[in-house]
Tab-separated table of C-alpha atoms in Angstrom:
chain	number	residue	atom	x	y	z
A	63	MET	CA	6.452	-16.143	-22.433
A	64	GLU	CA	8.918	-16.146	-19.553
A	65	TRP	CA	10.577	-13.749	-17.129
A	66	ARG	CA	12.371	-13.696	-13.780
A	67	ASP	CA	12.055	-11.092	-11.056
A	68	GLU	CA	11.754	-10.683	-7.314
A	69	GLY	CA	9.088	-9.120	-5.198
A	70	VAL	CA	6.892	-9.147	-2.134
A	71	LEU	CA	4.056	-11.637	-1.792
A	72	LEU	CA	0.718	-9.857	-1.393
A	73	SER	CA	-1.658	-12.799	-1.123
A	74	MET	CA	-2.021	-16.553	-1.526
A	75	ARG	CA	-5.092	-18.721	-1.912
A	76	PRO	CA	-5.402	-22.477	-2.474
A	77	HIS	CA	-6.157	-23.605	-6.012
A	78	GLY	CA	-7.208	-27.100	-6.995
A	79	GLU	CA	-5.453	-29.995	-5.295
A	80	GLY	CA	-2.269	-28.773	-3.678
A	81	SER	CA	-1.622	-25.695	-5.828
A	82	ALA	CA	-1.980	-22.019	-4.962
A	83	ILE	CA	-2.628	-18.753	-6.759
A	84	ILE	CA	-0.267	-16.062	-5.544
A	85	GLU	CA	-0.136	-12.343	-6.143
A	86	VAL	CA	3.267	-10.668	-6.085
A	87	LEU	CA	4.344	-7.040	-6.366
A	88	THR	CA	7.475	-7.337	-8.476
A	89	ALA	CA	10.200	-4.828	-9.171
A	90	ALA	CA	9.910	-4.786	-12.974
A	91	HIS	CA	6.549	-6.410	-13.744
A	92	GLY	CA	4.236	-4.760	-11.236
A	93	ARG	CA	1.417	-6.590	-9.490
A	94	HIS	CA	1.291	-10.034	-11.032
A	95	MET	CA	-0.653	-13.238	-10.399
A	96	GLY	CA	0.194	-16.838	-11.191
A	97	VAL	CA	-0.250	-20.443	-10.123
A	98	VAL	CA	2.360	-22.185	-7.972
A	99	ARG	CA	2.252	-25.963	-8.363
A	100	GLY	CA	2.390	-27.482	-4.909
A	101	GLY	CA	2.018	-24.032	-3.377
A	102	ALA	CA	-0.435	-25.255	-0.753
A	103	SER	CA	1.891	-28.023	0.441
A	104	ARG	CA	3.446	-28.107	3.911
A	105	LYS	CA	6.822	-27.392	2.346
A	106	MET	CA	5.718	-24.226	0.536
A	107	ALA	CA	3.201	-22.849	3.025
A	108	PRO	CA	5.854	-21.184	5.249
A	109	VAL	CA	7.431	-19.601	2.145
A	110	LEU	CA	4.219	-18.205	0.670
A	111	GLN	CA	3.257	-15.883	3.497
A	112	PRO	CA	2.073	-12.305	2.835
A	113	GLY	CA	5.000	-9.928	3.109
A	114	ALA	CA	7.641	-12.514	2.211
A	115	GLN	CA	10.335	-11.483	-0.254
A	116	ILE	CA	10.607	-14.128	-2.976
A	117	ALA	CA	12.354	-14.766	-6.270
A	118	VAL	CA	9.889	-15.781	-8.956
A	119	GLU	CA	10.029	-17.190	-12.459
A	120	TRP	CA	6.863	-16.815	-14.535
A	121	ARG	CA	5.924	-18.842	-17.602
A	122	ALA	CA	2.859	-18.880	-19.823
A	123	ARG	CA	1.978	-19.838	-23.372
A	124	LEU	CA	0.609	-16.353	-24.051
A	125	ASP	CA	1.214	-13.040	-22.336
A	126	ASN	CA	-2.463	-12.616	-21.379
A	127	HIS	CA	-2.627	-15.993	-19.599
A	128	MET	CA	-2.393	-16.183	-15.806
A	129	GLY	CA	0.652	-18.406	-16.154
A	130	ALA	CA	2.625	-20.355	-13.570
A	131	PHE	CA	5.178	-19.214	-11.008
A	132	THR	CA	8.064	-21.014	-9.434
A	133	ALA	CA	8.999	-19.285	-6.202
A	134	GLU	CA	12.064	-19.347	-3.987
A	135	PRO	CA	12.392	-17.594	-0.618
A	136	LEU	CA	14.735	-14.630	-0.340
A	137	ARG	CA	13.736	-13.064	2.965
A	138	SER	CA	11.055	-13.957	5.468
A	139	ARG	CA	9.131	-11.274	7.318
A	140	ALA	CA	7.522	-13.791	9.695
A	141	ALA	CA	8.961	-11.957	12.712
A	142	VAL	CA	6.104	-9.481	12.359
A	143	LEU	CA	3.718	-12.203	13.581
A	144	GLU	CA	4.846	-11.359	17.122
A	145	ASP	CA	3.814	-7.711	16.759
A	146	PRO	CA	0.029	-7.199	16.356
A	147	LEU	CA	0.384	-3.564	15.251
A	148	GLY	CA	3.153	-4.396	12.793
A	149	LEU	CA	1.163	-7.327	11.426
A	150	SER	CA	-1.829	-5.063	10.860
A	151	GLY	CA	0.411	-2.541	9.081
A	152	LEU	CA	1.795	-5.228	6.791
A	153	GLY	CA	-1.730	-6.448	6.079
A	154	SER	CA	-2.896	-2.946	5.214
A	155	VAL	CA	-0.013	-2.448	2.775
A	156	CYS	CA	-0.720	-5.731	0.987
A	157	ALA	CA	-4.482	-5.118	0.820
A	158	LEU	CA	-4.188	-1.572	-0.529
A	159	LEU	CA	-1.686	-2.626	-3.210
A	160	HIS	CA	-4.069	-5.375	-4.284
A	161	HIS	CA	-6.957	-2.948	-4.719
A	162	ALA	CA	-5.093	0.114	-5.976
A	163	LEU	CA	-2.578	-1.019	-8.585
A	164	PRO	CA	-3.496	-2.259	-12.059
A	165	GLU	CA	-2.129	-5.689	-12.880
A	166	ARG	CA	1.207	-5.951	-14.668
A	167	GLU	CA	1.987	-2.223	-14.536
A	168	PRO	CA	5.402	-1.482	-12.991
A	169	HIS	CA	5.709	1.127	-10.260
A	170	ALA	CA	9.421	1.143	-9.524
A	171	GLN	CA	9.510	3.989	-6.995
A	172	LEU	CA	6.495	2.735	-5.059
A	173	TYR	CA	7.997	-0.759	-5.085
A	174	ARG	CA	11.195	0.480	-3.460
A	175	GLN	CA	9.237	2.492	-0.906
A	176	THR	CA	7.073	-0.550	-0.128
A	177	ILE	CA	10.094	-2.757	0.530
A	178	ALA	CA	11.649	-0.121	2.798
A	179	LEU	CA	8.377	0.274	4.720
A	180	LEU	CA	7.892	-3.471	5.210
A	181	ASP	CA	11.464	-3.835	6.430
A	182	ALA	CA	10.927	-0.988	8.914
A	183	ILE	CA	7.722	-2.621	10.166
A	184	VAL	CA	9.442	-5.965	10.705
A	185	ALA	CA	12.399	-4.287	12.424
A	186	GLY	CA	10.009	-2.643	14.887
A	187	HIS	CA	11.039	0.899	14.004
A	188	ASP	CA	8.669	3.848	14.458
A	189	TRP	CA	7.121	3.230	11.049
A	190	GLY	CA	3.947	5.320	11.375
A	191	PRO	CA	5.270	8.410	9.520
A	192	ALA	CA	6.754	6.177	6.798
A	193	TYR	CA	3.388	4.469	6.401
A	194	LEU	CA	1.607	7.814	6.028
A	195	SER	CA	4.179	8.890	3.435
A	196	TRP	CA	3.626	5.560	1.649
A	197	GLU	CA	-0.130	6.151	1.382
A	198	MET	CA	0.573	9.609	-0.031
A	199	SER	CA	2.866	8.005	-2.621
A	200	LEU	CA	0.206	5.416	-3.431
A	201	LEU	CA	-2.236	8.228	-4.174
A	202	GLU	CA	0.307	9.785	-6.514
A	203	GLU	CA	0.870	6.471	-8.298
A	204	ILE	CA	-2.851	6.069	-9.024
A	205	GLY	CA	-3.035	9.568	-10.441
A	206	PHE	CA	-4.110	11.788	-7.553
A	207	GLY	CA	-1.098	13.222	-5.805
A	208	LEU	CA	-1.750	15.698	-3.008
A	209	SER	CA	-0.460	19.228	-3.601
A	210	LEU	CA	0.778	20.454	-0.232
A	211	GLY	CA	3.534	22.895	-1.151
A	212	SER	CA	1.545	26.127	-1.036
A	213	CYS	CA	-1.877	27.529	-0.185
A	214	ALA	CA	-4.457	27.072	-2.933
A	215	VAL	CA	-6.040	30.423	-1.993
A	216	THR	CA	-3.156	32.780	-1.227
A	217	GLY	CA	-0.141	31.005	-2.707
A	218	SER	CA	1.632	31.281	0.662
A	219	ARG	CA	3.925	28.506	1.882
A	220	GLU	CA	3.444	29.497	5.517
A	221	ASP	CA	1.010	28.233	8.155
A	222	LEU	CA	-0.464	25.502	5.971
A	223	ALA	CA	-3.112	23.820	8.123
A	224	TYR	CA	-5.784	22.271	5.911
A	225	VAL	CA	-6.371	20.222	2.770
A	226	SER	CA	-9.252	20.811	0.384
A	227	PRO	CA	-11.419	17.657	0.259
A	228	LYS	CA	-12.157	18.363	-3.405
A	229	THR	CA	-8.779	19.236	-4.884
A	230	GLY	CA	-6.239	17.757	-2.475
A	231	ARG	CA	-4.456	21.112	-2.265
A	232	ALA	CA	-3.155	22.678	0.933
A	233	VAL	CA	-4.844	25.735	2.461
A	234	SER	CA	-3.334	28.094	5.045
A	235	ARG	CA	-5.167	29.250	8.150
A	236	GLY	CA	-5.507	32.721	6.700
A	237	GLY	CA	-6.696	31.393	3.359
A	238	ALA	CA	-9.262	29.095	4.951
A	239	GLY	CA	-11.207	31.863	6.662
A	240	GLU	CA	-14.853	30.976	7.259
A	241	TRP	CA	-14.442	27.812	5.154
A	242	ALA	CA	-12.131	26.144	7.679
A	243	SER	CA	-14.853	23.833	9.010
A	244	ARG	CA	-15.309	22.370	5.518
A	245	LEU	CA	-11.636	21.536	5.075
A	246	LEU	CA	-9.593	18.573	6.287
A	247	PRO	CA	-7.226	19.451	9.177
A	248	MET	CA	-3.644	18.721	8.105
A	249	PRO	CA	-0.972	17.734	10.655
A	250	ALA	CA	2.521	19.166	10.217
A	251	CYS	CA	3.954	15.667	9.765
A	252	MET	CA	2.366	15.522	6.296
A	253	LEU	CA	4.748	18.317	5.375
A	254	GLY	CA	7.695	16.535	6.942
A	255	GLN	CA	7.746	18.970	9.852
A	256	GLY	CA	8.427	17.776	13.385
A	257	PRO	CA	7.595	14.501	15.132
A	258	ALA	CA	4.274	12.756	14.598
A	259	SER	CA	2.054	11.847	17.530
A	260	THR	CA	-0.578	9.139	17.188
A	261	ALA	CA	-3.208	11.878	16.836
A	262	ASP	CA	-1.170	13.462	14.035
A	263	LEU	CA	-0.860	10.135	12.207
A	264	LEU	CA	-4.589	9.468	12.501
A	265	ALA	CA	-5.358	12.954	11.156
A	266	GLY	CA	-3.037	12.399	8.207
A	267	LEU	CA	-4.476	8.949	7.539
A	268	ALA	CA	-7.974	10.427	7.588
A	269	ILE	CA	-6.895	12.679	4.706
A	270	THR	CA	-5.362	9.871	2.658
A	271	ALA	CA	-8.406	7.692	3.409
A	272	HIS	CA	-10.707	10.376	2.009
A	273	PHE	CA	-8.920	10.453	-1.332
A	274	LEU	CA	-8.144	6.726	-1.509
A	275	THR	CA	-11.819	5.940	-0.966
A	276	ARG	CA	-12.794	8.360	-3.695
A	277	GLU	CA	-10.176	7.268	-6.210
A	278	LEU	CA	-10.610	3.526	-5.580
A	279	ALA	CA	-14.423	3.616	-5.610
A	280	PRO	CA	-14.686	1.586	-8.865
A	281	GLN	CA	-12.356	-1.163	-7.586
A	282	LEU	CA	-14.113	-1.248	-4.200
A	283	ASN	CA	-17.631	-1.120	-5.675
A	284	ALA	CA	-18.130	2.163	-3.814
A	285	GLY	CA	-17.455	0.375	-0.507
A	286	PRO	CA	-15.005	1.208	2.284
A	287	LEU	CA	-11.265	0.732	2.159
A	288	PRO	CA	-9.998	-2.797	2.960
A	289	GLU	CA	-10.761	-4.152	6.418
A	290	ALA	CA	-7.029	-4.704	6.947
A	291	ARG	CA	-6.531	-0.932	6.980
A	292	ALA	CA	-9.365	-0.464	9.481
A	293	ARG	CA	-7.724	-3.021	11.797
A	294	MET	CA	-4.457	-1.106	11.621
A	295	LEU	CA	-6.213	2.166	12.505
A	296	ALA	CA	-7.953	0.520	15.453
A	297	ARG	CA	-4.604	-0.699	16.822
A	298	LEU	CA	-3.054	2.728	16.310
A	299	GLN	CA	-5.909	4.315	18.235
A	300	ARG	CA	-5.517	1.855	21.116
A	301	ARG	CA	-1.782	2.542	21.207
A	302	GLY	CA	-2.430	6.275	21.429
A	303	GLY	CA	-4.868	5.797	24.292
């Protein structure tokens, strides 16, 4: 069994004497793991950094084996090391992909969105809204897309202000009525309307966190979302003052 692809490195851990096990989100083969001979060497260590874009060739005797990778650098994202908030964003992306996506299942659209988001983070752009949109796309990829186009109660497309914590559907102010306190406040930026303040981003990320925690409960053993995401939120909160 053999294939070639490119992708973003999600994680690396030492394996045996001098080798490493890497996890890569590839364009055509999804989240995939394999052994890199010499991957823990001084020569390869700078290449095998989370977030790096690499070309990989995978070989195994059988398709269900872990197999071995050869990896070549395409684009480093090491510049993010100088930006604590950006580094935490990159770490959150890699950690959530690790927990959320089944192995070896391609997600072409999410892959493209992930690459665009990581490039925006490294470039130092205002990537917060793109990150929120990415988490919404991740929910959709794992089978629970939010339905924010119209009110679940009235069918109206106007004045949408809440999300149902059970169904993930939008609710208008008028439709919420006395149930408003039981709903999740939805910032306009989740609808692509207007700029997003730090408070808006945190409100939107609280919504995605609610559903990600619920949908990923089996993979997380009913625990919280990855610590990398919590670190990113803490830095966002400090930035917002």
